[in-house]
Short mmCIF file of N, CA and C in Angstrom, two decimals:
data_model
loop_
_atom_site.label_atom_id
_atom_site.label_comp_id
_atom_site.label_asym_id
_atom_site.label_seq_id
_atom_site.Cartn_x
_atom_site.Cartn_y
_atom_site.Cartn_z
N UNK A 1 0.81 -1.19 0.00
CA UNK A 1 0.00 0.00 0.00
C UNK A 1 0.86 1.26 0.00
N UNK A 2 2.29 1.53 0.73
CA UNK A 2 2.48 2.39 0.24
C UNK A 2 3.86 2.68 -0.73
N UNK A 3 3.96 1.49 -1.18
CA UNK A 3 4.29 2.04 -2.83
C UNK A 3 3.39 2.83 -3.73
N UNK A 4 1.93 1.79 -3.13
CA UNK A 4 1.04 2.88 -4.19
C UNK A 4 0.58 4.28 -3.84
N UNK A 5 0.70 4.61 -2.67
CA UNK A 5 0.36 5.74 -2.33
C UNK A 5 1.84 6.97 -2.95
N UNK A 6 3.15 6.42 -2.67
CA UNK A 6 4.28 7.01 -2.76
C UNK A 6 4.33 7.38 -4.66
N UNK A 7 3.86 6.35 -5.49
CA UNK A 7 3.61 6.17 -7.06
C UNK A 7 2.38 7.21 -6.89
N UNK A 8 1.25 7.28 -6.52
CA UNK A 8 0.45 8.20 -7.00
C UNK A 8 0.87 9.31 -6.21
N UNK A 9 1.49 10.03 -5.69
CA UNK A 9 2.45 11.21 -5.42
C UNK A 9 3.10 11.60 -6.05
N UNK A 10 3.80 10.65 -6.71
CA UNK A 10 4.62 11.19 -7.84
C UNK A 10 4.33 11.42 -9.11
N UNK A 11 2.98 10.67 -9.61
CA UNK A 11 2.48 10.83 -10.23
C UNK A 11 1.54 12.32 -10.45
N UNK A 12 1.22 12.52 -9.44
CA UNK A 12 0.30 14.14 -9.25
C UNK A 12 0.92 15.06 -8.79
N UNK A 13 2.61 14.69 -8.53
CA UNK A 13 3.46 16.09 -8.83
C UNK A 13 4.19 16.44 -10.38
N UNK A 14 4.13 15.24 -10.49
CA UNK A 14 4.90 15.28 -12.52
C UNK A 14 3.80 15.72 -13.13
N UNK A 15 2.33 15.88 -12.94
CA UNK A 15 1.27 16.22 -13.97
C UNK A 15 1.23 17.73 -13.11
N UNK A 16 1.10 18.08 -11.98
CA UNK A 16 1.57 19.60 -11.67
C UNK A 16 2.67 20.55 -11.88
N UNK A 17 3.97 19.63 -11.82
CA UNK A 17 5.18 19.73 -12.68
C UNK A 17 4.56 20.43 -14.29
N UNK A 18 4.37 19.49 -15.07
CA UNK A 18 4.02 19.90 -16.56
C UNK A 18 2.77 20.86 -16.65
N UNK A 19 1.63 20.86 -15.94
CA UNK A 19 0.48 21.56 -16.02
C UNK A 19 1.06 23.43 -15.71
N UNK A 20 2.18 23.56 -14.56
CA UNK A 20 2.86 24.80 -14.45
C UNK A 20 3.71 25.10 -15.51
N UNK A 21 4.52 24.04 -16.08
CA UNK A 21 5.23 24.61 -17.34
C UNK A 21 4.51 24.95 -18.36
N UNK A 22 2.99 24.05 -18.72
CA UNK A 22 2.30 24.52 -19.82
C UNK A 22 1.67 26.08 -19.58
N UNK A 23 1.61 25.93 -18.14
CA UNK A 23 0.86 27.83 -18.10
C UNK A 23 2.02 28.51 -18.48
N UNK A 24 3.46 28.56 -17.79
CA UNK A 24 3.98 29.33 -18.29
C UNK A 24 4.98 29.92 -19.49
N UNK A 25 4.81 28.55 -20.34
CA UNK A 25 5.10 28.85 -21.73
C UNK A 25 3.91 29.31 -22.42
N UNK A 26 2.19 29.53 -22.57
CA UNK A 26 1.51 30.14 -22.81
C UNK A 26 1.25 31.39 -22.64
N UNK A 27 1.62 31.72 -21.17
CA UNK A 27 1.55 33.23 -20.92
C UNK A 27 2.69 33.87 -20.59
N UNK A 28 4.05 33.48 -20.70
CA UNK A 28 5.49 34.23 -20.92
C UNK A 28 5.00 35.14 -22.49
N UNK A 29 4.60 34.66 -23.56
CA UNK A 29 4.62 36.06 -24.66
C UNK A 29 3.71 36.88 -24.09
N UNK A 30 2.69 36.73 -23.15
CA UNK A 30 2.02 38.02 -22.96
C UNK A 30 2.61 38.98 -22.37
N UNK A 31 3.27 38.09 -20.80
CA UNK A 31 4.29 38.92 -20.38
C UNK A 31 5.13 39.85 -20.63
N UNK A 32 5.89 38.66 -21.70
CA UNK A 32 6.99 39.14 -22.16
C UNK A 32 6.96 40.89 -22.75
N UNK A 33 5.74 40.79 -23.35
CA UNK A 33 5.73 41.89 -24.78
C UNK A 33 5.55 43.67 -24.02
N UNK A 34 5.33 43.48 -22.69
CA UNK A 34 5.04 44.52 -21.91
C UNK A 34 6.26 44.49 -21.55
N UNK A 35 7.26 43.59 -20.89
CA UNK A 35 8.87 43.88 -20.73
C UNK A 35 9.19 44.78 -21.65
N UNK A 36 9.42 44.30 -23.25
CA UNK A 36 10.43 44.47 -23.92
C UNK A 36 9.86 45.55 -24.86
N UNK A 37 8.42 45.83 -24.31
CA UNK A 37 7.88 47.12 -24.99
C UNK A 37 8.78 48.36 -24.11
N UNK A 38 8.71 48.27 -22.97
CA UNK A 38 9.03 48.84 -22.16
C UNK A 38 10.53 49.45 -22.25
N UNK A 39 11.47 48.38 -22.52
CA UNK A 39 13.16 48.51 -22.62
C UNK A 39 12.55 49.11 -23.99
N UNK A 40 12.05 48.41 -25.15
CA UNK A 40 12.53 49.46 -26.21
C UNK A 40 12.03 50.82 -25.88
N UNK A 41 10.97 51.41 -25.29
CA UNK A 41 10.74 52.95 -24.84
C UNK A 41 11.72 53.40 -24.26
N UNK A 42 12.69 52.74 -23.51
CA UNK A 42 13.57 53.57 -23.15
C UNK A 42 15.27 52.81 -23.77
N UNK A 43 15.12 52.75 -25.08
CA UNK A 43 16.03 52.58 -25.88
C UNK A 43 16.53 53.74 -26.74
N UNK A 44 17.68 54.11 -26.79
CA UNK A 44 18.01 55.57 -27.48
C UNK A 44 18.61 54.93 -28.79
N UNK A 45 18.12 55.60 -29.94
CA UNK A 45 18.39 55.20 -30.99
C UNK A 45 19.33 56.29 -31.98
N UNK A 46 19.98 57.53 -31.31
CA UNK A 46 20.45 57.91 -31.91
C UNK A 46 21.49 58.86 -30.92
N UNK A 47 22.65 59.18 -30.66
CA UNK A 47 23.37 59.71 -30.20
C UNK A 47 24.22 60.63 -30.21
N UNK A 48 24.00 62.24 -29.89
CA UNK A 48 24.20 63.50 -30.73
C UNK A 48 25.27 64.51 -29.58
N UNK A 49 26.66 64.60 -30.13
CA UNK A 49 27.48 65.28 -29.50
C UNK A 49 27.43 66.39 -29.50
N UNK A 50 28.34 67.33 -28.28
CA UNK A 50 28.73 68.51 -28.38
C UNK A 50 27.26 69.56 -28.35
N UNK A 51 25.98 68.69 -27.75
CA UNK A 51 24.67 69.73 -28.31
C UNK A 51 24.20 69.78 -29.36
N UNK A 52 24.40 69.15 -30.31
CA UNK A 52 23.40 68.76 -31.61
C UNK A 52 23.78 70.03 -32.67
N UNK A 53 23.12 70.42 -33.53
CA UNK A 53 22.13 70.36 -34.01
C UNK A 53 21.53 68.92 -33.99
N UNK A 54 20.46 68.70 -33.73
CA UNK A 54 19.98 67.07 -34.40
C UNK A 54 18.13 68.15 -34.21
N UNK A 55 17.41 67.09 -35.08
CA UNK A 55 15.90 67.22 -35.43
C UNK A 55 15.49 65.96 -35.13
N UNK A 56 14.85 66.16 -34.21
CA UNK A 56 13.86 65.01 -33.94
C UNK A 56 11.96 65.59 -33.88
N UNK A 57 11.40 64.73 -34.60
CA UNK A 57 9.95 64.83 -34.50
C UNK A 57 9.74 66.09 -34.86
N UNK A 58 10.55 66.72 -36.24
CA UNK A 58 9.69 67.74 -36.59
C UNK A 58 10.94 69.30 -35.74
N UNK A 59 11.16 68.77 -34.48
CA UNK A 59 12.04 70.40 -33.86
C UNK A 59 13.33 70.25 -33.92
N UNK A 60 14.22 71.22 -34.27
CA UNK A 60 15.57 71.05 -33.95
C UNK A 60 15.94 71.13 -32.61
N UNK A 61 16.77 70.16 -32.39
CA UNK A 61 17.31 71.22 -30.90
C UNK A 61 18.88 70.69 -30.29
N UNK A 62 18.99 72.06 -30.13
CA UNK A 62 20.73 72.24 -29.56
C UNK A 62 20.86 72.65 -28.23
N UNK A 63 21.44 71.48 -27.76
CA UNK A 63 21.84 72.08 -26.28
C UNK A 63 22.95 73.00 -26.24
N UNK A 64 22.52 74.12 -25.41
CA UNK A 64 23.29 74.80 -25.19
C UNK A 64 24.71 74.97 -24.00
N UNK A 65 23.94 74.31 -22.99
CA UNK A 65 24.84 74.44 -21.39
C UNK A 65 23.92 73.16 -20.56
N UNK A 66 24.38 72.85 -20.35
CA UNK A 66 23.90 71.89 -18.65
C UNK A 66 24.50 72.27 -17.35
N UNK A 67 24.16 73.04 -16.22
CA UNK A 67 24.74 73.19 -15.40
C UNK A 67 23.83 72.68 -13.82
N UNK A 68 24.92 72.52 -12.89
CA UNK A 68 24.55 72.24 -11.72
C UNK A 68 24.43 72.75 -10.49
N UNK A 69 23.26 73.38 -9.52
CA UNK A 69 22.78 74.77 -8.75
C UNK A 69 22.59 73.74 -7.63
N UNK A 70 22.82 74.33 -6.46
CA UNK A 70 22.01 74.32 -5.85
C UNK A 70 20.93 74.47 -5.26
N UNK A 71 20.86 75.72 -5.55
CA UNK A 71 19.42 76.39 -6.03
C UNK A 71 19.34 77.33 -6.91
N UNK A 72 17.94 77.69 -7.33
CA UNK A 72 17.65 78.60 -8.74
C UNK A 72 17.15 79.81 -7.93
N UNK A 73 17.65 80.74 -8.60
CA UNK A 73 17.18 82.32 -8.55
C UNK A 73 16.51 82.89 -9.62
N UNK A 74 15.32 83.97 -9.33
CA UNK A 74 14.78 84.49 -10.27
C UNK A 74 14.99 85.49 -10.65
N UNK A 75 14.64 87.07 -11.37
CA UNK A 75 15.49 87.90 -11.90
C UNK A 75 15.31 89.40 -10.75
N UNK A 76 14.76 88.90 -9.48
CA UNK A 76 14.88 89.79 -8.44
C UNK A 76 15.95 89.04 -7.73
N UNK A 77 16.39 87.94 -7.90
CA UNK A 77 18.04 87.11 -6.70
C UNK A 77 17.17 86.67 -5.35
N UNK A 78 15.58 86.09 -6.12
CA UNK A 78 15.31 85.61 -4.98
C UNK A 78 15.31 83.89 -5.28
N UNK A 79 15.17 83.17 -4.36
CA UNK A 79 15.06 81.71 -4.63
C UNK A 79 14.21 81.23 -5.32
N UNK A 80 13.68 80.27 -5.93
CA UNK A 80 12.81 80.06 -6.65
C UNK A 80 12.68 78.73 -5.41
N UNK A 81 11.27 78.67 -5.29
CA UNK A 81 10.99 77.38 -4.20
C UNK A 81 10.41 76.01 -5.48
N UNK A 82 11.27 75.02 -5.50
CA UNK A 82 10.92 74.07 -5.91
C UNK A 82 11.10 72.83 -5.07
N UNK A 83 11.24 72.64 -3.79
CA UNK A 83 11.16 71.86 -3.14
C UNK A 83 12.02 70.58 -3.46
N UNK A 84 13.57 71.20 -3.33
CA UNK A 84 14.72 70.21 -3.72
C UNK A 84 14.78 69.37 -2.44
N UNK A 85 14.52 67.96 -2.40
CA UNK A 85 15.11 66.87 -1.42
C UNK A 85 16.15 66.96 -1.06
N UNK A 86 16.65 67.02 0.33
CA UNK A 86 17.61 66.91 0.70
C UNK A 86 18.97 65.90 0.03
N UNK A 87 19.90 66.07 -0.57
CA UNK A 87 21.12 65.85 -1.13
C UNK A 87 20.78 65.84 -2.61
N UNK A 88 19.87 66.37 -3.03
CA UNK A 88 19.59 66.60 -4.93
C UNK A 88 20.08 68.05 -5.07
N UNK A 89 20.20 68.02 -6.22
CA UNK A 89 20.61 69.42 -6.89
C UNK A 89 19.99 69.46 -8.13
N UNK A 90 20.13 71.05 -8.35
CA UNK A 90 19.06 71.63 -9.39
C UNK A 90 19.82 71.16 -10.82
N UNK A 91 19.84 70.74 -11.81
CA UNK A 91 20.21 70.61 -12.73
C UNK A 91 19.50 71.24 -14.35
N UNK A 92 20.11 72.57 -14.62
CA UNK A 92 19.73 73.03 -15.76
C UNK A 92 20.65 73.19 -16.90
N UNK A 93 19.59 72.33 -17.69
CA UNK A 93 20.17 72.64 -19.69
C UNK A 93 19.31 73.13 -19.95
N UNK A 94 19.81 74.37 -20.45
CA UNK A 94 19.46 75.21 -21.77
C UNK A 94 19.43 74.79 -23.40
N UNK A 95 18.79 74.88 -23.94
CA UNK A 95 18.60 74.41 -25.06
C UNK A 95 17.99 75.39 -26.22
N UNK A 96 18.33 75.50 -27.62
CA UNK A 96 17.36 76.36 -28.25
C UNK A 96 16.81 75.50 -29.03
N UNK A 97 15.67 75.42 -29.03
CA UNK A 97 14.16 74.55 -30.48
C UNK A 97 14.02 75.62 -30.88
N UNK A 98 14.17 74.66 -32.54
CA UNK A 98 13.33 75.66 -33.56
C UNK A 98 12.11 74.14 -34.04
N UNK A 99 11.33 74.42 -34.64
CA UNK A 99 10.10 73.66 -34.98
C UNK A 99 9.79 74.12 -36.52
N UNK A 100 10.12 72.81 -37.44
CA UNK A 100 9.09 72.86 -38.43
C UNK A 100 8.05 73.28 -39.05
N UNK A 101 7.64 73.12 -40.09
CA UNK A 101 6.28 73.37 -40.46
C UNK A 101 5.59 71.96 -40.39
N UNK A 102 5.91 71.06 -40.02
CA UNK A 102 4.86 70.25 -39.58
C UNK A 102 4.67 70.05 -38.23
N UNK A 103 5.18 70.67 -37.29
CA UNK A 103 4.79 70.68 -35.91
C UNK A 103 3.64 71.30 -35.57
N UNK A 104 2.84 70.73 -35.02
CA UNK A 104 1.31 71.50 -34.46
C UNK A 104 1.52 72.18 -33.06
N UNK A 105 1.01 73.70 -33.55
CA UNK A 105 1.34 74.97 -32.82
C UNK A 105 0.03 75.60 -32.92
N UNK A 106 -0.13 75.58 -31.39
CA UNK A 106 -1.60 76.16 -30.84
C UNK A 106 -1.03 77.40 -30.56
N UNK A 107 -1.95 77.96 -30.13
CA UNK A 107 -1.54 79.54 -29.50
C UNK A 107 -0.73 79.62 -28.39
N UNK A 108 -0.78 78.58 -28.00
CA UNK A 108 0.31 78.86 -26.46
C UNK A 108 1.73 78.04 -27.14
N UNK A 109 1.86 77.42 -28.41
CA UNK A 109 3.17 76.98 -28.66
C UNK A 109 2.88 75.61 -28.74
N UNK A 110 3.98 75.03 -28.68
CA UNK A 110 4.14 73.27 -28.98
C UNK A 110 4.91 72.86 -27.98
N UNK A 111 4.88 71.55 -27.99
CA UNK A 111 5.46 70.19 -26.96
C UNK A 111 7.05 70.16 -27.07
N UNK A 112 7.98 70.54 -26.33
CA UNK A 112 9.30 70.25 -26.26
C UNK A 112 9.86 69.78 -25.41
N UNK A 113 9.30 68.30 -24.50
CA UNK A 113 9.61 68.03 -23.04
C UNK A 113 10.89 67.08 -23.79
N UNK A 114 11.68 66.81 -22.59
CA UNK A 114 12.51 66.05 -22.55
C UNK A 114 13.01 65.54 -20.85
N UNK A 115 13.89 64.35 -21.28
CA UNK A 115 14.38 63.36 -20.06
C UNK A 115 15.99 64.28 -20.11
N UNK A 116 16.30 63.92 -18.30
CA UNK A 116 17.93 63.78 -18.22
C UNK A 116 18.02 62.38 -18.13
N UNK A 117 19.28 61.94 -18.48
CA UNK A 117 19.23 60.71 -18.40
C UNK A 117 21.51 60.97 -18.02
N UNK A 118 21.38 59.37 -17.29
CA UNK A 118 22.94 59.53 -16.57
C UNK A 118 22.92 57.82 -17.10
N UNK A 119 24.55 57.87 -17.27
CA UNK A 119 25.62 56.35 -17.42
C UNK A 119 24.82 55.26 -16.63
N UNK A 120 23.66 55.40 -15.98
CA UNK A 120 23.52 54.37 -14.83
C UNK A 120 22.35 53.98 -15.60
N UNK A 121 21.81 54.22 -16.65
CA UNK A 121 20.38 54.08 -16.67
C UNK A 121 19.28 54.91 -15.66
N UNK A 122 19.20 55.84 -15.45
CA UNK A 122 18.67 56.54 -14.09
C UNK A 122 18.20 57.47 -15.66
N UNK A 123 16.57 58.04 -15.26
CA UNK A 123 15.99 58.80 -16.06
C UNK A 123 15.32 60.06 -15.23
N UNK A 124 15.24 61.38 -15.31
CA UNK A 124 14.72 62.09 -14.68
C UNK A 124 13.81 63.26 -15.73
N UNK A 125 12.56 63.24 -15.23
CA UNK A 125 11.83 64.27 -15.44
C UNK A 125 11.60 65.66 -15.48
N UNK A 126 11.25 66.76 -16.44
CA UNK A 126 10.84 67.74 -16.14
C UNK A 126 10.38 68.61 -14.96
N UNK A 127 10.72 69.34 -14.25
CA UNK A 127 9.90 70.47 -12.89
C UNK A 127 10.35 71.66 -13.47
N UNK A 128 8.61 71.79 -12.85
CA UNK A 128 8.21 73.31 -13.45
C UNK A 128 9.14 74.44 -12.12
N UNK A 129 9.72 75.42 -12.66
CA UNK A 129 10.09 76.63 -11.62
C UNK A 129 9.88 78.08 -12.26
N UNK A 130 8.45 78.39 -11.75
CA UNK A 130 8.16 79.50 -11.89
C UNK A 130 8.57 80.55 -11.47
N UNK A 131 8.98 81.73 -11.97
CA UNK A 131 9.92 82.89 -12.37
C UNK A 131 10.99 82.40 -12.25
N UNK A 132 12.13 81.23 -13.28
CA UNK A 132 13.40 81.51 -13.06
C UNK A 132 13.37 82.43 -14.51
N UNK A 133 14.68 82.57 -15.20
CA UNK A 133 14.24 83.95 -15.81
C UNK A 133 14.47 83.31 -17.11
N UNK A 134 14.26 82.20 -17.48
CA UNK A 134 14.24 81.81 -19.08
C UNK A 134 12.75 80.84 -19.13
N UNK A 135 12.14 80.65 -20.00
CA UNK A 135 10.73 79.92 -20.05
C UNK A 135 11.41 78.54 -20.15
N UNK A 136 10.52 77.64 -19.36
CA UNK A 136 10.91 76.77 -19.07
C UNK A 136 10.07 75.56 -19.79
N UNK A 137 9.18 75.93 -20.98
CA UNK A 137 8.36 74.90 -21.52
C UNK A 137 7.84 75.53 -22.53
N UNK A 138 7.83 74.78 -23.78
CA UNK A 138 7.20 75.97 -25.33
C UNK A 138 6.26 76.23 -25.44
N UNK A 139 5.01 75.27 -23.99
CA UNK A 139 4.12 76.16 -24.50
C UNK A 139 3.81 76.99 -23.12
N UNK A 140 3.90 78.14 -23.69
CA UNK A 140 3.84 79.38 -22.89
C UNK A 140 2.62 80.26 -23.37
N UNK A 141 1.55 80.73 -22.47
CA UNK A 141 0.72 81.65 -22.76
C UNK A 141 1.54 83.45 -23.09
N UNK A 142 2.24 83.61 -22.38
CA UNK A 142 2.96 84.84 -22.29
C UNK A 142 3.62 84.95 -23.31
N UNK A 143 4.22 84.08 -23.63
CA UNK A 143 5.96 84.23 -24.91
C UNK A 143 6.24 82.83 -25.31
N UNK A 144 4.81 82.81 -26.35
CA UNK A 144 4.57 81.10 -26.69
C UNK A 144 5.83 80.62 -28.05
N UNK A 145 6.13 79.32 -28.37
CA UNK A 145 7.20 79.32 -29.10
C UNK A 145 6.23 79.27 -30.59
N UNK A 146 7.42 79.82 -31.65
CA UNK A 146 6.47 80.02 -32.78
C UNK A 146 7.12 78.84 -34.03
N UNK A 147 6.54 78.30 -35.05
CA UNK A 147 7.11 77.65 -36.08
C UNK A 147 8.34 78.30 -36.47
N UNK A 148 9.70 77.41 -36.94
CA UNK A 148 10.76 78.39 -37.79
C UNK A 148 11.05 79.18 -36.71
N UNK A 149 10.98 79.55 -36.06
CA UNK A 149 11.98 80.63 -34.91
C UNK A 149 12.97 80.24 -33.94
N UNK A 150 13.71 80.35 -33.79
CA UNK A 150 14.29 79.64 -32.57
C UNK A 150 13.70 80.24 -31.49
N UNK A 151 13.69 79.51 -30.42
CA UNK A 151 13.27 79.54 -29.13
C UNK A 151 13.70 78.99 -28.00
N UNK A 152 14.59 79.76 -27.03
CA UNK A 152 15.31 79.39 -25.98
C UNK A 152 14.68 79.21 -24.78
N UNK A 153 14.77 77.45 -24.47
CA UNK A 153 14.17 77.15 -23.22
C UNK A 153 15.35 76.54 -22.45
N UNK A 154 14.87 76.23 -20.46
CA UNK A 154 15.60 76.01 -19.95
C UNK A 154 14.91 74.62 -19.20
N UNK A 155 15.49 73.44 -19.42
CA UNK A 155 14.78 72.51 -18.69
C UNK A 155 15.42 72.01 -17.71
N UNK A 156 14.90 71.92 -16.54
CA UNK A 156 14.82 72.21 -14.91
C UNK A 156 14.81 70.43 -14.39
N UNK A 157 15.74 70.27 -13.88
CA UNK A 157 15.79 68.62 -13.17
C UNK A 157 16.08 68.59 -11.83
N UNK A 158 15.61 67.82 -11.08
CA UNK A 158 16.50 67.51 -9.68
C UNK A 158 16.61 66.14 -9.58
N UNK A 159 17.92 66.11 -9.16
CA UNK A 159 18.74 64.70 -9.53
C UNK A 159 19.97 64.50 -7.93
N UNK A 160 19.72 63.43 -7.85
CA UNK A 160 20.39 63.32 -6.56
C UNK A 160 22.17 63.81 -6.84
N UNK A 161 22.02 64.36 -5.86
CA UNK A 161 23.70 64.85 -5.69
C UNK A 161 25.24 63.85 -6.38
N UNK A 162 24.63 62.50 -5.54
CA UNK A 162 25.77 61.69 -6.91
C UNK A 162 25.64 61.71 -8.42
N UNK A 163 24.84 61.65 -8.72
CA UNK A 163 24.36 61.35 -10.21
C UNK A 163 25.11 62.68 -10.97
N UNK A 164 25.55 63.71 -10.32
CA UNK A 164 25.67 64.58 -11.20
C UNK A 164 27.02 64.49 -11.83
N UNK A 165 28.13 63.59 -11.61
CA UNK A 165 29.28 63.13 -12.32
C UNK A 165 29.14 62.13 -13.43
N UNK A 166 27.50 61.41 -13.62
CA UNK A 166 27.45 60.48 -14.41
C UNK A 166 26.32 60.96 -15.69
N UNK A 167 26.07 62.02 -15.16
CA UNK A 167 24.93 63.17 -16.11
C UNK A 167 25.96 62.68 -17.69
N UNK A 168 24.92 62.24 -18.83
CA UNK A 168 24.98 62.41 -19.90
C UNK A 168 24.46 63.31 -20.96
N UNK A 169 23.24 64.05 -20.58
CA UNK A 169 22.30 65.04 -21.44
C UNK A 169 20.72 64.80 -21.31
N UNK A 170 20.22 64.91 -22.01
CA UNK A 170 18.87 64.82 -22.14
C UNK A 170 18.39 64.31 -23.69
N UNK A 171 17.58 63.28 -22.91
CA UNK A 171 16.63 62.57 -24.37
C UNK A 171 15.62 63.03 -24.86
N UNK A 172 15.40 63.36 -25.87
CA UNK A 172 14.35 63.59 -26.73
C UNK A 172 13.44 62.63 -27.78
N UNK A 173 12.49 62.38 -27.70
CA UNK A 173 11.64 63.07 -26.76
C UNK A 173 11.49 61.91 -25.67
N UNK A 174 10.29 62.28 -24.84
CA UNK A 174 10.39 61.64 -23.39
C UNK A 174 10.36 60.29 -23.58
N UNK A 175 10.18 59.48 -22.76
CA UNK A 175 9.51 58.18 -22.94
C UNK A 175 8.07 57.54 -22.81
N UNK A 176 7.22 58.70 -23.02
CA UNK A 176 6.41 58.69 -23.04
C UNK A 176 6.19 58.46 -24.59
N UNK A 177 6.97 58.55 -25.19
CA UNK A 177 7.17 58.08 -26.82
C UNK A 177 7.92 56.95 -26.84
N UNK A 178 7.77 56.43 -28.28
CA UNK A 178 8.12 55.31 -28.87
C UNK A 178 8.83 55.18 -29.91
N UNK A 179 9.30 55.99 -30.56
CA UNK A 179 9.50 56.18 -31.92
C UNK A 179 11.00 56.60 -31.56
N UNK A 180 11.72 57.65 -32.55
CA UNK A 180 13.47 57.65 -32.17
C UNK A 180 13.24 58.70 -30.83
N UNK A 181 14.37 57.98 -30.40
CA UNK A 181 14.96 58.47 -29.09
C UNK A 181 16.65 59.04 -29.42
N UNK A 182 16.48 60.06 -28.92
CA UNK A 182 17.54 60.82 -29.09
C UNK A 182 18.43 61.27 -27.55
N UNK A 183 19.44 60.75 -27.54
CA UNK A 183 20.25 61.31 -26.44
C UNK A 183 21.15 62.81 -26.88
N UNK A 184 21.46 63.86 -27.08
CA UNK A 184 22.07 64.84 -26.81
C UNK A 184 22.82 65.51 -25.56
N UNK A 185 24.08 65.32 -25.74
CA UNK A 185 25.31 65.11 -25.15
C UNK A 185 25.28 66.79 -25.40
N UNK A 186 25.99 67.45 -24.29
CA UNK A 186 25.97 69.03 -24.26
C UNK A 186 27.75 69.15 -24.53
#
């Protein structure tokens, strides 16, 4: 009796054995395709020295400077409050876009966001800092960016205090896109 009990044990772990491998060779491509959607969004497909010129999606754009603050001042030398975490620093590139004639331009201007991105894989986002003294996003109600013109913006990061030796530039456009990814090296 218990051979047979020890045989049907082993028997109803080898058919749970295979019944788990069949689930997960069926649903690894579903998985999968959200992974590797993912790495390719944040895959850079093109790599632009010294500040570009390079055109992506229609805008040109050249970095101008990347520099590293501790904090930002506005054009009275007062602070600008953006609520830097303790051991981050302000990190601003300047950049000038010019935009196409196929870029769609509302009255307040067009879309020019971009990523910092550092040697580590580490990606950082856009913050807004109201009155530092260059516009900080194209589309502006006040001094909106226009087709064909150049237009000098300043995009605003906070990035932890180490990271700022491994700072490479900023990608265009965010990863909120899919299409070419552009790193620009200042």
């Amino acid at each position: 009796m218990t051979a047979r009990v020890l045989d049907l044990a082993g028997r109803i772990a080898l058919v749970l054995c295979l019944f788990a491998l069949s689930v997960y060779f069926v649903v690894r491509p579903f998985l999968g395709d959200d992974y590797e959607n993912m790495q390719r969004a944040k895959a850079i497909n093109q790599v632009v020295e010294r500040g570009g010129p390079v055109k992506v999606d229609g805008i040109e754009w050249k970095v101008n400077s990347m520099k590293a603050y501790t904090r930002l001042l506005n054009e009275d030398r007062e602070a600008i409050d953006l609520d830097v975490p303790a051991g981050a620093i302000v990190v601003v590139v300047e950049a000038t876009v010019t935009a196409d004639k196929t870029v769609v331009v509302d009255g307040e201007g067009y879309s020019c966001n971009a990523e910092l991105a550092d040697d580590r894989g580490n990606r950082w986002e856009e913050k807004s800092a109201y009155g530092y003294t260059m516009p900080t996003y194209c589309t502006n109600s006040d001094n909106p960016a226009k087709r064909e013109v150049p237009f000098k913006v300043a995009k605003i990061f906070l990035v932890p205090k180490s990271a700022v030796p491994h700072l490479l530039g900023i990608i265009v456009p965010p990863e909120t896109r899919t299409e070419q990814r552009t790193l620009i090296r200042p």
